[in-house]
Amino acid sequence: MIYLDNAASTQIHEDVLNSMLPYLKEQYGNASSIHRYGRMTRKAIEKARKQVALLINADPSEILFTSGGTESNNTVLRGIFMNNSCNHIVTSSIEHDSILEPCKQLEKNGLIVDYLPVDQFGTVDPSELKNNLSDNTCLVSIMFGNNEVGTIQKISEIAKICNERKIPFHSDAVQAVGKVTIDVKELGIDLLSISSHKLHGPKGIGALYIKNGIKMDPVILGGGQEHGLRSGTENVANIVGFGKACEIAKNNLDENMLYVKKLRDLLIDKILHEIPEVTLNGDPRFRLPTNAHFTFLGVNGEDLIIKLDEYGIAASTGSACSVNTQRASHVLQAMGFSHEQIAGSLRLTVGIFNDEKEIEQTVIFLKKIVQELRSFSPFKEKYSFVSKD
Ligand SMILES: *Cc1c(COP(=O)(O)O)cnc(C)c1O
């Protein structure tokens, strides 16, 4: 198998798994207990908090553990909304569903949400943001790197605009953390969402960075864990594994970034040169080093994925989440793509466990599959590049 769906989830790192095992066996104490079982797990949690903080240059006291990216995003939107008397949030039209869906729900509760448009590369114009801010704006939430097309936003420019107006700025950085350098202090980010399973950690765990001084209400109430912001007995094994994954990502960041970028560029280069009538989507320069996203005209992306799977290659049409709901990608729609362009889209996302041989093999199979699917296409008459025999 060749796994090229690293934006959907990643293989757990061996050292991460090993770091977790004691907490699934003998270290089963509740971290709130006073006895040594409790003290041991508490210590492990606080070590992990430091490891997560270090990866984004935050203070450990600014890290809140959650069940993942989805919960972190929900926590920000609801927590800020409930804490403030203001009624206006600005986000973008290409956010993950875990931002868009809570926004929709809060709109029913009186929140006004502006969804900023993007250009054909999937980029938000910071001056557009400026024009949409008002005295009532209590949050700006713009993602760091897009999960479908990989476009990286002008985060420091956006943060600067928000900082000047003293409006909290949140970024869903689930796709970017561990892949690109992120320094929340230098960038001026107030709130940041992270997910463990996108960076070779376990699923069901993540974090929200909350800059000291930012006020929000708790969404999950109970025993008062996580400074009262997220009650519930801590998932110690997952927290430990997540911390380890962050430490590994931090220690190998530059090297990994270069490695995946080289593989990704090879993939893009080969596909654009060896397969006719294909376009690269997203920003060619400002993109996640792991992401490649294409449109193959005259091909149905879902057929492509099924065929690729038969050849042992795991790929995706867009985000794993929207596949379940079977609707056209809202990201590609916002970028102004036609229905046909959306239908022919394919996302290939590389990771540190891929190698050059896999990339070459993928292009060989992909070329064959695209050719085959195009020859069956009901629209083949429309495409000059399809042989009509
Ligand atoms: C995967 C993803 C999420 C959701 O994270 P989970 O930990 O799977 O809940 C949120 N935002 C983006 C951009 C993602 O890619």
Coordinates of C-alpha atoms and ligand atoms in Angstrom, one line a residue:
M1 CA 0.0 0.0 0.0
I2 CA 1.0 3.6 -0.7
Y3 CA -0.5 6.0 1.8
L4 CA -1.0 9.5 0.3
D5 CA -3.8 10.7 2.5
N6 CA -1.8 12.2 5.3
A7 CA -4.1 15.3 5.5
A8 CA -6.9 12.9 6.6
S9 CA -4.8 11.2 9.3
T10 CA -1.2 10.0 9.8
Q11 CA 0.5 6.8 10.9
I12 CA 1.3 6.8 14.6
H13 CA 5.0 7.2 15.3
E14 CA 6.5 4.1 16.9
D15 CA 8.0 6.1 19.8
V16 CA 4.6 7.8 20.4
L17 CA 2.9 4.4 20.7
N18 CA 5.6 3.2 23.1
S19 CA 5.3 6.3 25.3
M20 CA 1.6 5.7 25.7
L21 CA 1.6 2.0 26.7
P22 CA 2.5 2.4 30.4
Y23 CA -0.6 4.7 30.7
L24 CA -2.8 2.1 29.3
K25 CA -1.4 -0.5 31.6
E26 CA 0.0 0.1 35.1
Q27 CA -0.3 3.9 35.2
Y28 CA -4.0 4.1 35.5
G29 CA -4.4 6.6 38.3
N30 CA -6.8 9.5 38.0
A31 CA -4.6 12.6 37.6
S32 CA -6.8 14.4 40.2
S33 CA -6.0 11.9 43.0
I34 CA -3.7 12.8 45.8
H35 CA -1.9 9.4 46.1
R36 CA 1.1 8.4 44.0
Y37 CA -0.9 6.9 41.2
G38 CA -2.5 10.3 40.7
R39 CA 0.7 12.2 41.1
M40 CA 2.4 10.1 38.4
T41 CA -0.2 10.7 35.8
R42 CA -0.4 14.4 36.7
K43 CA 3.3 14.6 36.2
A44 CA 3.0 12.9 32.8
I45 CA 0.2 15.3 31.7
E46 CA 2.2 18.4 32.7
K47 CA 5.3 17.1 30.8
A48 CA 3.1 16.7 27.7
R49 CA 1.7 20.2 28.1
K50 CA 5.3 21.5 28.0
Q51 CA 6.0 19.4 24.8
V52 CA 3.0 20.8 23.1
A53 CA 3.7 24.4 24.2
L54 CA 7.3 24.2 23.0
L55 CA 6.2 23.2 19.4
I56 CA 4.4 26.5 19.0
N57 CA 6.4 28.7 21.4
A58 CA 3.6 29.1 23.9
D59 CA 3.7 28.9 27.7
P60 CA 2.5 25.5 29.1
S61 CA -0.2 27.4 31.1
E62 CA -1.6 28.5 27.7
I63 CA -2.3 24.9 26.5
L64 CA -5.7 23.4 27.0
F65 CA -6.1 19.7 26.1
T66 CA -9.2 18.8 24.1
S67 CA -10.4 15.7 22.2
G68 CA -9.0 17.1 19.0
G69 CA -9.2 19.8 16.3
T70 CA -13.0 19.7 16.2
E71 CA -13.4 20.3 19.9
S72 CA -10.8 23.0 19.9
N73 CA -12.6 24.9 17.2
N74 CA -16.0 24.4 18.8
T75 CA -14.6 25.5 22.2
V76 CA -13.2 28.8 20.7
L77 CA -16.4 29.8 19.0
R78 CA -18.8 28.9 21.7
G79 CA -16.5 29.9 24.6
I80 CA -15.9 33.4 23.2
F81 CA -19.5 33.9 22.1
M82 CA -20.8 33.0 25.6
N83 CA -18.3 35.2 27.4
N84 CA -18.8 38.3 25.4
S85 CA -21.6 40.7 25.0
C86 CA -20.5 41.3 21.4
N87 CA -22.3 39.6 18.5
H88 CA -20.0 39.5 15.5
I89 CA -17.4 37.0 14.3
V90 CA -15.4 37.1 11.1
T91 CA -14.2 33.9 9.5
S92 CA -13.6 32.6 6.0
S93 CA -15.6 30.7 3.4
I94 CA -13.0 27.9 3.3
E95 CA -12.8 26.9 6.9
H96 CA -13.1 23.3 8.1
D97 CA -16.7 22.1 8.9
S98 CA -15.8 22.2 12.6
I99 CA -15.7 26.0 12.3
L100 CA -18.5 26.5 9.8
E101 CA -21.1 24.2 11.5
P102 CA -20.8 25.8 15.0
C103 CA -20.9 29.2 13.3
K104 CA -24.2 28.2 11.7
Q105 CA -25.6 27.1 15.0
L106 CA -24.5 30.3 16.8
E107 CA -26.1 32.3 14.0
K108 CA -29.4 30.9 15.2
N109 CA -28.6 32.3 18.6
G110 CA -28.1 35.8 17.3
L111 CA -24.5 35.8 16.3
I112 CA -23.6 37.6 13.1
V113 CA -21.0 35.8 11.0
D114 CA -19.1 37.2 8.1
Y115 CA -17.5 34.6 5.8
L116 CA -14.7 36.2 3.9
P117 CA -14.3 35.2 0.2
V118 CA -11.1 33.9 -1.2
D119 CA -9.4 34.3 -4.6
Q120 CA -8.8 31.5 -7.1
F121 CA -5.8 30.3 -5.1
G122 CA -7.8 30.0 -1.9
T123 CA -6.3 33.1 -0.2
V124 CA -8.1 35.6 2.0
D125 CA -7.4 39.2 1.3
P126 CA -6.3 40.9 4.6
S127 CA -7.8 44.2 3.5
E128 CA -11.1 42.5 3.0
L129 CA -10.9 41.5 6.7
K130 CA -10.1 45.0 7.7
N131 CA -13.3 46.2 6.0
N132 CA -15.4 43.7 7.8
L133 CA -14.3 44.5 11.4
S134 CA -16.6 46.5 13.6
D135 CA -16.7 47.5 17.3
N136 CA -18.9 44.5 17.9
T137 CA -16.4 42.0 16.5
C138 CA -15.4 39.6 19.2
L139 CA -13.4 37.1 17.2
V140 CA -11.6 36.5 13.9
S141 CA -11.0 32.9 13.0
I142 CA -9.0 32.2 9.8
M143 CA -7.3 28.9 9.2
F144 CA -3.6 28.5 8.9
G145 CA -3.3 26.0 6.0
N146 CA -6.2 24.7 4.1
N147 CA -6.9 20.9 4.5
E148 CA -8.1 20.5 0.9
V149 CA -5.9 22.7 -1.4
G150 CA -3.1 23.4 1.1
T151 CA -3.1 27.2 0.7
I152 CA -1.4 29.0 3.6
Q153 CA -3.0 32.3 4.6
K154 CA -1.3 35.6 5.3
I155 CA -1.4 34.9 9.0
S156 CA 1.0 37.5 10.4
E157 CA -0.8 40.3 8.3
I158 CA -4.2 39.1 9.6
A159 CA -2.9 38.8 13.2
K160 CA -1.5 42.3 13.0
I161 CA -4.9 43.8 11.9
C162 CA -6.6 42.0 14.8
N163 CA -4.0 42.9 17.3
E164 CA -4.3 46.6 16.4
R165 CA -8.1 46.4 17.0
K166 CA -7.6 44.3 20.1
I167 CA -9.8 41.6 18.6
P168 CA -8.9 38.0 19.6
F169 CA -7.5 36.1 16.6
H170 CA -8.0 32.4 16.3
S171 CA -6.4 30.1 13.7
D172 CA -7.3 26.5 13.0
A173 CA -3.7 25.3 12.5
V174 CA -4.5 21.6 12.5
Q175 CA -3.0 21.0 9.1
A176 CA 0.0 23.2 9.7
V177 CA 1.3 22.4 13.2
G178 CA 4.3 20.1 12.9
K179 CA 4.6 20.8 9.2
V180 CA 5.7 24.4 9.1
T181 CA 7.3 26.6 11.8
I182 CA 4.7 28.2 14.0
D183 CA 5.6 30.7 16.7
V184 CA 2.4 32.1 18.2
K185 CA 4.2 34.9 19.9
E186 CA 6.0 36.1 16.8
L187 CA 2.9 35.7 14.6
G188 CA 0.6 37.4 17.1
I189 CA -1.9 34.6 17.3
D190 CA -4.2 34.6 20.4
L191 CA -5.9 31.2 19.9
L192 CA -4.7 28.2 17.9
S193 CA -6.2 24.7 17.3
I194 CA -4.0 21.6 17.1
S195 CA -4.9 17.9 16.5
S196 CA -2.6 15.1 17.4
H197 CA -3.6 12.5 14.7
K198 CA -2.5 14.9 12.0
L199 CA 1.1 14.9 13.3
H200 CA 1.7 11.2 13.9
G201 CA 0.0 11.1 17.3
P202 CA -3.1 9.2 18.5
K203 CA -6.6 10.2 17.5
G204 CA -9.1 11.8 19.9
I205 CA -6.7 14.3 21.4
G206 CA -5.7 17.8 20.6
A207 CA -5.1 21.2 22.1
L208 CA -6.3 24.7 22.1
Y209 CA -3.6 27.4 22.7
I210 CA -5.2 30.2 24.6
K211 CA -3.0 33.3 25.1
N212 CA -2.8 34.4 28.7
G213 CA -5.5 37.1 29.2
I214 CA -8.0 35.8 26.6
K215 CA -11.3 35.3 28.3
M216 CA -13.8 32.5 27.4
D217 CA -16.5 30.5 29.0
P218 CA -16.2 26.7 29.5
V219 CA -18.1 24.5 27.1
I220 CA -17.8 21.3 29.0
L221 CA -18.6 21.6 32.7
G222 CA -18.0 19.2 35.6
G223 CA -15.1 18.5 37.9
G224 CA -13.2 21.5 36.8
Q225 CA -10.2 19.9 35.1
E226 CA -8.0 21.9 32.7
H227 CA -8.4 25.1 34.8
G228 CA -12.1 24.7 34.7
L229 CA -12.2 25.2 31.0
R230 CA -12.7 21.5 30.0
S231 CA -13.9 19.2 32.6
G232 CA -13.6 15.4 32.4
T233 CA -11.0 12.9 33.7
E234 CA -7.9 13.5 31.5
N235 CA -7.1 10.9 28.8
V236 CA -3.6 10.4 30.1
A237 CA -2.3 7.9 27.5
N238 CA -3.5 10.1 24.6
I239 CA -2.1 13.2 26.2
V240 CA 1.3 11.6 26.7
G241 CA 1.3 10.3 23.1
F242 CA 0.3 13.7 21.8
G243 CA 3.1 15.4 23.8
K244 CA 5.6 12.9 22.4
A245 CA 4.4 13.5 18.9
C246 CA 4.9 17.2 19.4
E247 CA 8.4 16.7 20.7
I248 CA 9.4 14.5 17.8
A249 CA 7.8 17.1 15.3
K250 CA 9.7 19.9 17.0
N251 CA 13.1 18.1 17.0
N252 CA 12.8 17.1 13.3
L253 CA 10.8 20.1 11.9
D254 CA 13.3 21.5 9.4
E255 CA 14.6 18.2 8.2
N256 CA 11.0 16.8 7.8
M257 CA 9.8 19.9 6.1
L258 CA 12.5 19.7 3.5
Y259 CA 11.9 15.9 3.1
V260 CA 8.2 16.1 2.5
K261 CA 8.5 19.2 0.3
K262 CA 11.0 17.4 -2.0
L263 CA 8.6 14.4 -2.3
R264 CA 5.6 16.6 -2.9
D265 CA 7.4 18.7 -5.5
L266 CA 8.5 15.5 -7.3
L267 CA 4.9 14.4 -7.3
I268 CA 3.6 17.7 -8.7
D269 CA 6.4 17.9 -11.3
K270 CA 5.8 14.4 -12.6
I271 CA 2.1 14.7 -12.7
L272 CA 2.1 18.0 -14.5
H273 CA 4.6 16.7 -17.0
E274 CA 3.4 13.2 -17.6
I275 CA -0.4 13.5 -17.6
P276 CA -2.2 15.8 -20.1
E277 CA -4.9 18.3 -19.2
V278 CA -4.2 18.5 -15.5
T279 CA -4.0 21.6 -13.3
L280 CA -2.5 22.1 -9.9
N281 CA -5.0 23.8 -7.5
G282 CA -4.2 26.1 -4.6
D283 CA -1.4 28.6 -4.3
P284 CA 1.7 27.3 -6.1
R285 CA 4.0 28.9 -3.6
F286 CA 2.3 29.5 -0.3
R287 CA 1.1 26.0 0.4
L288 CA 1.6 23.3 3.0
P289 CA 4.8 21.3 2.1
T290 CA 2.7 18.1 2.2
N291 CA -0.1 19.0 0.0
A292 CA -0.7 18.4 -3.7
H293 CA -4.2 19.0 -5.2
F294 CA -5.1 18.6 -8.9
T295 CA -8.0 18.7 -11.3
F296 CA -8.0 16.1 -14.1
L297 CA -10.6 17.3 -16.5
G298 CA -13.0 14.6 -17.9
V299 CA -12.4 12.4 -14.9
N300 CA -14.6 11.8 -11.9
G301 CA -12.5 12.2 -8.7
E302 CA -14.4 9.5 -6.9
D303 CA -13.8 6.9 -9.7
L304 CA -10.2 7.9 -9.6
I305 CA -9.9 7.2 -5.9
I306 CA -11.6 3.8 -6.2
K307 CA -9.3 2.9 -9.0
L308 CA -6.2 4.1 -7.1
D309 CA -7.3 2.0 -4.1
E310 CA -7.4 -1.0 -6.4
Y311 CA -3.8 -0.3 -7.2
G312 CA -3.0 0.0 -3.5
I313 CA -2.8 3.8 -3.4
A314 CA -4.8 5.7 -0.7
A315 CA -5.9 9.2 -1.9
S316 CA -8.8 11.6 -1.4
T317 CA -11.0 14.0 -3.3
G318 CA -11.0 16.6 -0.6
S319 CA -11.5 16.6 3.1
A320 CA -12.4 13.2 4.5
C321 CA -15.2 14.8 6.5
S322 CA -17.1 16.2 3.6
V323 CA -17.0 12.9 1.7
N324 CA -19.5 11.5 4.3
T325 CA -22.0 14.1 3.4
Q326 CA -21.5 13.7 -0.4
R327 CA -21.6 17.4 -1.2
A328 CA -19.4 19.4 -3.5
S329 CA -16.3 20.9 -1.8
H330 CA -17.2 24.3 -0.4
V331 CA -13.6 25.2 -0.6
L332 CA -13.3 24.7 -4.4
Q333 CA -16.7 26.4 -4.8
A334 CA -15.4 29.4 -2.9
M335 CA -12.3 29.4 -5.2
G336 CA -14.7 29.8 -8.2
F337 CA -14.3 26.3 -9.6
S338 CA -16.9 25.0 -12.0
H339 CA -18.8 21.9 -11.2
E340 CA -16.7 19.9 -13.7
Q341 CA -13.5 21.1 -12.2
I342 CA -14.7 20.1 -8.7
A343 CA -15.7 16.7 -10.0
G344 CA -12.3 16.0 -11.4
S345 CA -10.3 16.9 -8.3
L346 CA -7.8 14.7 -6.4
R347 CA -5.8 15.4 -3.2
L348 CA -2.5 13.7 -2.6
T349 CA -0.9 14.5 0.7
V350 CA 2.6 13.1 1.5
G351 CA 4.1 12.4 4.9
I352 CA 7.4 11.6 6.5
F353 CA 6.9 7.8 6.0
N354 CA 6.6 8.1 2.2
D355 CA 9.5 7.7 -0.1
E356 CA 10.6 8.6 -3.7
K357 CA 9.9 5.1 -5.0
E358 CA 6.2 5.4 -3.9
I359 CA 5.9 8.7 -5.6
E360 CA 7.2 7.3 -8.9
Q361 CA 4.9 4.3 -8.6
T362 CA 1.9 6.5 -7.9
V363 CA 2.5 8.6 -11.0
I364 CA 2.8 5.5 -13.2
F365 CA -0.5 4.1 -12.0
L366 CA -2.2 7.5 -12.0
K367 CA -1.3 8.1 -15.6
K368 CA -2.7 4.7 -16.6
I369 CA -5.9 5.2 -14.6
V370 CA -6.6 8.7 -15.8
Q371 CA -6.1 7.6 -19.4
E372 CA -8.5 4.7 -18.9
L373 CA -11.2 6.7 -17.1
R374 CA -11.1 9.4 -19.8
S375 CA -11.6 6.8 -22.5
F376 CA -14.9 5.9 -20.8
S377 CA -15.9 9.4 -20.1
P378 CA -19.3 10.4 -21.5
F379 CA -17.8 13.8 -22.2
K380 CA -14.8 12.4 -24.1
E381 CA -15.9 14.1 -27.3
K382 CA -15.4 17.4 -25.5
Y383 CA -11.8 16.8 -24.8
S384 CA -9.3 17.1 -27.6
F385 CA -6.8 15.2 -25.6
V386 CA -8.8 12.0 -25.5
S387 CA -8.2 9.8 -28.5
K388 CA -11.5 9.2 -30.3
D389 CA -10.7 5.7 -31.5
Ligands
LIG1 C1 -8.7 17.3 10.6 C2 -9.0 18.7 10.8 C3 -9.8 19.2 11.8 C4 -10.5 18.2 12.8 O1 -9.5 17.7 13.7 P1 -10.0 16.3 14.5 O2 -8.9 16.1 15.5 O3 -10.0 15.2 13.5 O4 -11.3 16.6 15.1 C5 -10.0 20.5 12.0 N1 -9.5 21.4 11.1 C6 -8.7 21.0 10.1 C7 -8.2 22.0 9.1 C8 -8.5 19.7 9.9 O5 -7.7 19.3 8.9

